[in-house]
C-alpha cells in the first residue's frame, strides 16, 4: 500500500470527523473558517481522487486489451487497432507502454498504407520490393477485418 495515500486518507478522515463535531452555528469565526476550509478541501480532494481512480481503471482496462498485442504475437484487426489507438489518445504519451503500443501501430499503419497504395494503383513492383513488403507484412500484427 502507498504510504502517501494512507496519510491522505487519514488526514481526510480527521477532517470529516472535525466537520461532523462542529456546530454550524458556532460563534467562533476561526472555527467556522477552519470548518469551511476543510469542507472545501474534502470536496475538492474527493472529486480529484474519484477522477484519478476512474482514469486509472480506464487505463488498466485498455492495457489489458493491448498487452497481448504489444508483448506477444497476438494480432488485431485494423478496426480494433484504430479503436484502441483512439482510446490511447487520452493517456499521457510519456508512459512507456503507450509508446510501445504507438510504435506497433505505426509499423502496422505504414505497412498497410504502403501495401494499399501499391494495390489500389495496380503498381508494378520488383520482386525484391514485393519480398520486402511480404517480409514486413509477416511481422505486422494485424489481421483482416
mmCIF file of C-alpha atoms in Angstrom:
data_model
loop_
_atom_site.group_PDB
_atom_site.id
_atom_site.type_symbol
_atom_site.label_atom_id
_atom_site.label_comp_id
_atom_site.label_asym_id
_atom_site.label_seq_id
_atom_site.Cartn_x
_atom_site.Cartn_y
_atom_site.Cartn_z
ATOM 1 C CA UNK A 1 0.000 0.000 0.000
ATOM 2 C CA UNK A 2 1.199 3.505 -0.818
ATOM 3 C CA UNK A 3 2.123 5.331 2.440
ATOM 4 C CA UNK A 4 1.153 8.694 0.931
ATOM 5 C CA UNK A 5 -2.373 7.557 0.138
ATOM 6 C CA UNK A 6 -2.706 6.255 3.718
ATOM 7 C CA UNK A 7 -1.636 9.618 5.134
ATOM 8 C CA UNK A 8 -4.056 11.431 2.833
ATOM 9 C CA UNK A 9 -6.877 9.082 3.784
ATOM 10 C CA UNK A 10 -6.111 9.608 7.493
ATOM 11 C CA UNK A 11 -5.994 13.373 7.053
ATOM 12 C CA UNK A 12 -9.280 13.358 5.164
ATOM 13 C CA UNK A 13 -10.915 11.148 7.809
ATOM 14 C CA UNK A 14 -9.776 13.523 10.569
ATOM 15 C CA UNK A 15 -11.206 16.434 8.603
ATOM 16 C CA UNK A 16 -14.529 14.638 8.215
ATOM 17 C CA UNK A 17 -14.618 13.961 11.966
ATOM 18 C CA UNK A 18 -13.804 17.612 12.723
ATOM 19 C CA UNK A 19 -16.609 18.793 10.456
ATOM 20 C CA UNK A 20 -19.014 16.266 11.991
ATOM 21 C CA UNK A 21 -18.264 17.503 15.540
ATOM 22 C CA UNK A 22 -18.637 21.183 14.763
ATOM 23 C CA UNK A 23 -21.799 23.156 15.304
ATOM 24 C CA UNK A 24 -22.640 25.226 12.207
ATOM 25 C CA UNK A 25 -23.994 27.978 14.466
ATOM 26 C CA UNK A 26 -20.692 28.217 16.296
ATOM 27 C CA UNK A 27 -19.834 31.792 17.281
ATOM 28 C CA UNK A 28 -16.084 31.331 16.840
ATOM 29 C CA UNK A 29 -15.189 32.790 13.438
ATOM 30 C CA UNK A 30 -11.846 30.965 13.336
ATOM 31 C CA UNK A 31 -13.608 27.621 13.881
ATOM 32 C CA UNK A 32 -16.137 28.419 11.128
ATOM 33 C CA UNK A 33 -13.296 29.328 8.762
ATOM 34 C CA UNK A 34 -11.416 26.104 9.564
ATOM 35 C CA UNK A 35 -14.560 24.031 9.012
ATOM 36 C CA UNK A 36 -15.324 25.844 5.777
ATOM 37 C CA UNK A 37 -11.777 25.254 4.544
ATOM 38 C CA UNK A 38 -11.965 21.567 5.450
ATOM 39 C CA UNK A 39 -15.266 21.122 3.677
ATOM 40 C CA UNK A 40 -13.828 22.745 0.533
ATOM 41 C CA UNK A 41 -10.672 20.639 0.742
ATOM 42 C CA UNK A 42 -12.583 17.404 1.288
ATOM 43 C CA UNK A 43 -14.892 18.069 -1.630
ATOM 44 C CA UNK A 44 -12.045 19.045 -3.972
ATOM 45 C CA UNK A 45 -9.856 16.080 -2.987
ATOM 46 C CA UNK A 46 -12.789 13.689 -3.159
ATOM 47 C CA UNK A 47 -13.593 14.758 -6.724
ATOM 48 C CA UNK A 48 -9.937 14.689 -7.729
ATOM 49 C CA UNK A 49 -9.361 11.228 -6.276
ATOM 50 C CA UNK A 50 -12.546 9.913 -7.887
ATOM 51 C CA UNK A 51 -11.417 11.253 -11.274
ATOM 52 C CA UNK A 52 -7.945 9.738 -10.850
ATOM 53 C CA UNK A 53 -9.472 6.404 -9.860
ATOM 54 C CA UNK A 54 -11.703 6.381 -12.966
ATOM 55 C CA UNK A 55 -8.751 7.313 -15.234
ATOM 56 C CA UNK A 56 -6.623 4.577 -13.662
ATOM 57 C CA UNK A 57 -9.340 1.975 -14.207
ATOM 58 C CA UNK A 58 -9.801 3.106 -17.813
ATOM 59 C CA UNK A 59 -6.051 2.799 -18.447
ATOM 60 C CA UNK A 60 -5.856 -0.636 -16.806
ATOM 61 C CA UNK A 61 -8.773 -1.912 -18.896
ATOM 62 C CA UNK A 62 -7.179 -0.582 -22.081
ATOM 63 C CA UNK A 63 -3.799 -2.040 -21.153
ATOM 64 C CA UNK A 64 -5.290 -5.490 -20.558
ATOM 65 C CA UNK A 65 -6.774 -5.412 -24.069
ATOM 66 C CA UNK A 66 -3.470 -4.356 -25.623
ATOM 67 C CA UNK A 67 -0.824 -6.340 -23.693
ATOM 68 C CA UNK A 68 -1.011 -9.411 -25.924
ATOM 69 C CA UNK A 69 -0.590 -7.229 -28.996
ATOM 70 C CA UNK A 70 2.450 -5.350 -27.645
ATOM 71 C CA UNK A 71 4.286 -8.148 -25.838
ATOM 72 C CA UNK A 72 3.492 -11.203 -27.947
ATOM 73 C CA UNK A 73 2.394 -12.097 -31.443
ATOM 74 C CA UNK A 74 -1.324 -11.507 -30.860
ATOM 75 C CA UNK A 75 -2.864 -9.944 -33.953
ATOM 76 C CA UNK A 76 -5.703 -7.412 -34.082
ATOM 77 C CA UNK A 77 -7.918 -6.205 -36.881
ATOM 78 C CA UNK A 78 -7.299 -2.719 -38.226
ATOM 79 C CA UNK A 79 -10.706 -1.640 -36.922
ATOM 80 C CA UNK A 80 -9.853 -2.828 -33.400
ATOM 81 C CA UNK A 81 -6.401 -1.283 -33.649
ATOM 82 C CA UNK A 82 -7.853 2.100 -34.648
ATOM 83 C CA UNK A 83 -10.368 1.921 -31.790
ATOM 84 C CA UNK A 84 -7.624 1.143 -29.261
ATOM 85 C CA UNK A 85 -5.477 3.914 -30.735
ATOM 86 C CA UNK A 86 -8.332 6.382 -30.250
ATOM 87 C CA UNK A 87 -8.714 5.289 -26.616
ATOM 88 C CA UNK A 88 -4.956 5.613 -26.164
ATOM 89 C CA UNK A 89 -5.014 9.285 -27.122
ATOM 90 C CA UNK A 90 -6.416 10.170 -23.694
ATOM 91 C CA UNK A 91 -3.392 8.688 -21.872
ATOM 92 C CA UNK A 92 -0.094 10.516 -21.285
ATOM 93 C CA UNK A 93 2.266 9.855 -24.177
ATOM 94 C CA UNK A 94 5.209 9.593 -21.771
ATOM 95 C CA UNK A 95 4.044 6.221 -20.425
ATOM 96 C CA UNK A 96 6.439 3.578 -21.765
ATOM 97 C CA UNK A 97 3.651 1.103 -22.537
ATOM 98 C CA UNK A 98 1.763 3.743 -24.538
ATOM 99 C CA UNK A 99 4.946 4.412 -26.527
ATOM 100 C CA UNK A 100 5.381 0.692 -27.257
ATOM 101 C CA UNK A 101 1.777 0.426 -28.428
ATOM 102 C CA UNK A 102 2.036 3.511 -30.642
ATOM 103 C CA UNK A 103 5.259 2.147 -32.202
ATOM 104 C CA UNK A 104 3.459 -1.098 -33.093
ATOM 105 C CA UNK A 105 0.518 0.876 -34.503
ATOM 106 C CA UNK A 106 2.884 2.990 -36.607
ATOM 107 C CA UNK A 107 4.572 -0.123 -38.053
ATOM 108 C CA UNK A 108 1.220 -1.688 -38.910
ATOM 109 C CA UNK A 109 -0.205 1.517 -40.384
ATOM 110 C CA UNK A 110 2.878 2.222 -42.501
ATOM 111 C CA UNK A 111 2.884 -1.298 -43.927
ATOM 112 C CA UNK A 112 -0.855 -1.264 -44.579
ATOM 113 C CA UNK A 113 -0.772 2.165 -46.254
ATOM 114 C CA UNK A 114 2.153 1.221 -48.491
ATOM 115 C CA UNK A 115 0.533 -2.080 -49.462
ATOM 116 C CA UNK A 116 -2.832 -0.477 -50.141
ATOM 117 C CA UNK A 117 -1.230 2.206 -52.298
ATOM 118 C CA UNK A 118 0.529 -0.415 -54.428
ATOM 119 C CA UNK A 119 -2.617 -2.497 -54.809
ATOM 120 C CA UNK A 120 -5.002 0.411 -55.396
ATOM 121 C CA UNK A 121 -2.827 1.867 -58.125
ATOM 122 C CA UNK A 122 -2.000 -1.547 -59.547
ATOM 123 C CA UNK A 123 1.643 -0.535 -59.486
ATOM 124 C CA UNK A 124 4.285 -2.772 -60.877
ATOM 125 C CA UNK A 125 6.908 -3.565 -58.278
ATOM 126 C CA UNK A 126 10.114 -5.524 -58.422
ATOM 127 C CA UNK A 127 10.302 -8.980 -56.927
ATOM 128 C CA UNK A 128 12.770 -7.650 -54.328
ATOM 129 C CA UNK A 129 10.326 -4.934 -53.296
ATOM 130 C CA UNK A 130 7.471 -7.461 -53.099
ATOM 131 C CA UNK A 131 9.563 -9.853 -50.981
ATOM 132 C CA UNK A 132 10.452 -6.990 -48.681
ATOM 133 C CA UNK A 133 6.791 -5.994 -48.389
ATOM 134 C CA UNK A 134 5.757 -9.584 -47.669
ATOM 135 C CA UNK A 135 8.508 -9.988 -45.043
ATOM 136 C CA UNK A 136 7.366 -6.780 -43.310
ATOM 137 C CA UNK A 137 3.761 -7.929 -43.535
ATOM 138 C CA UNK A 138 4.573 -11.177 -41.756
ATOM 139 C CA UNK A 139 5.911 -9.165 -38.812
ATOM 140 C CA UNK A 140 2.960 -6.791 -38.672
ATOM 141 C CA UNK A 141 0.399 -7.736 -36.060
ATOM 142 C CA UNK A 142 -2.818 -7.055 -37.983
ATOM 143 C CA UNK A 143 -5.470 -9.323 -39.412
ATOM 144 C CA UNK A 144 -8.191 -8.784 -41.958
ATOM 145 C CA UNK A 145 -11.266 -7.043 -40.544
#
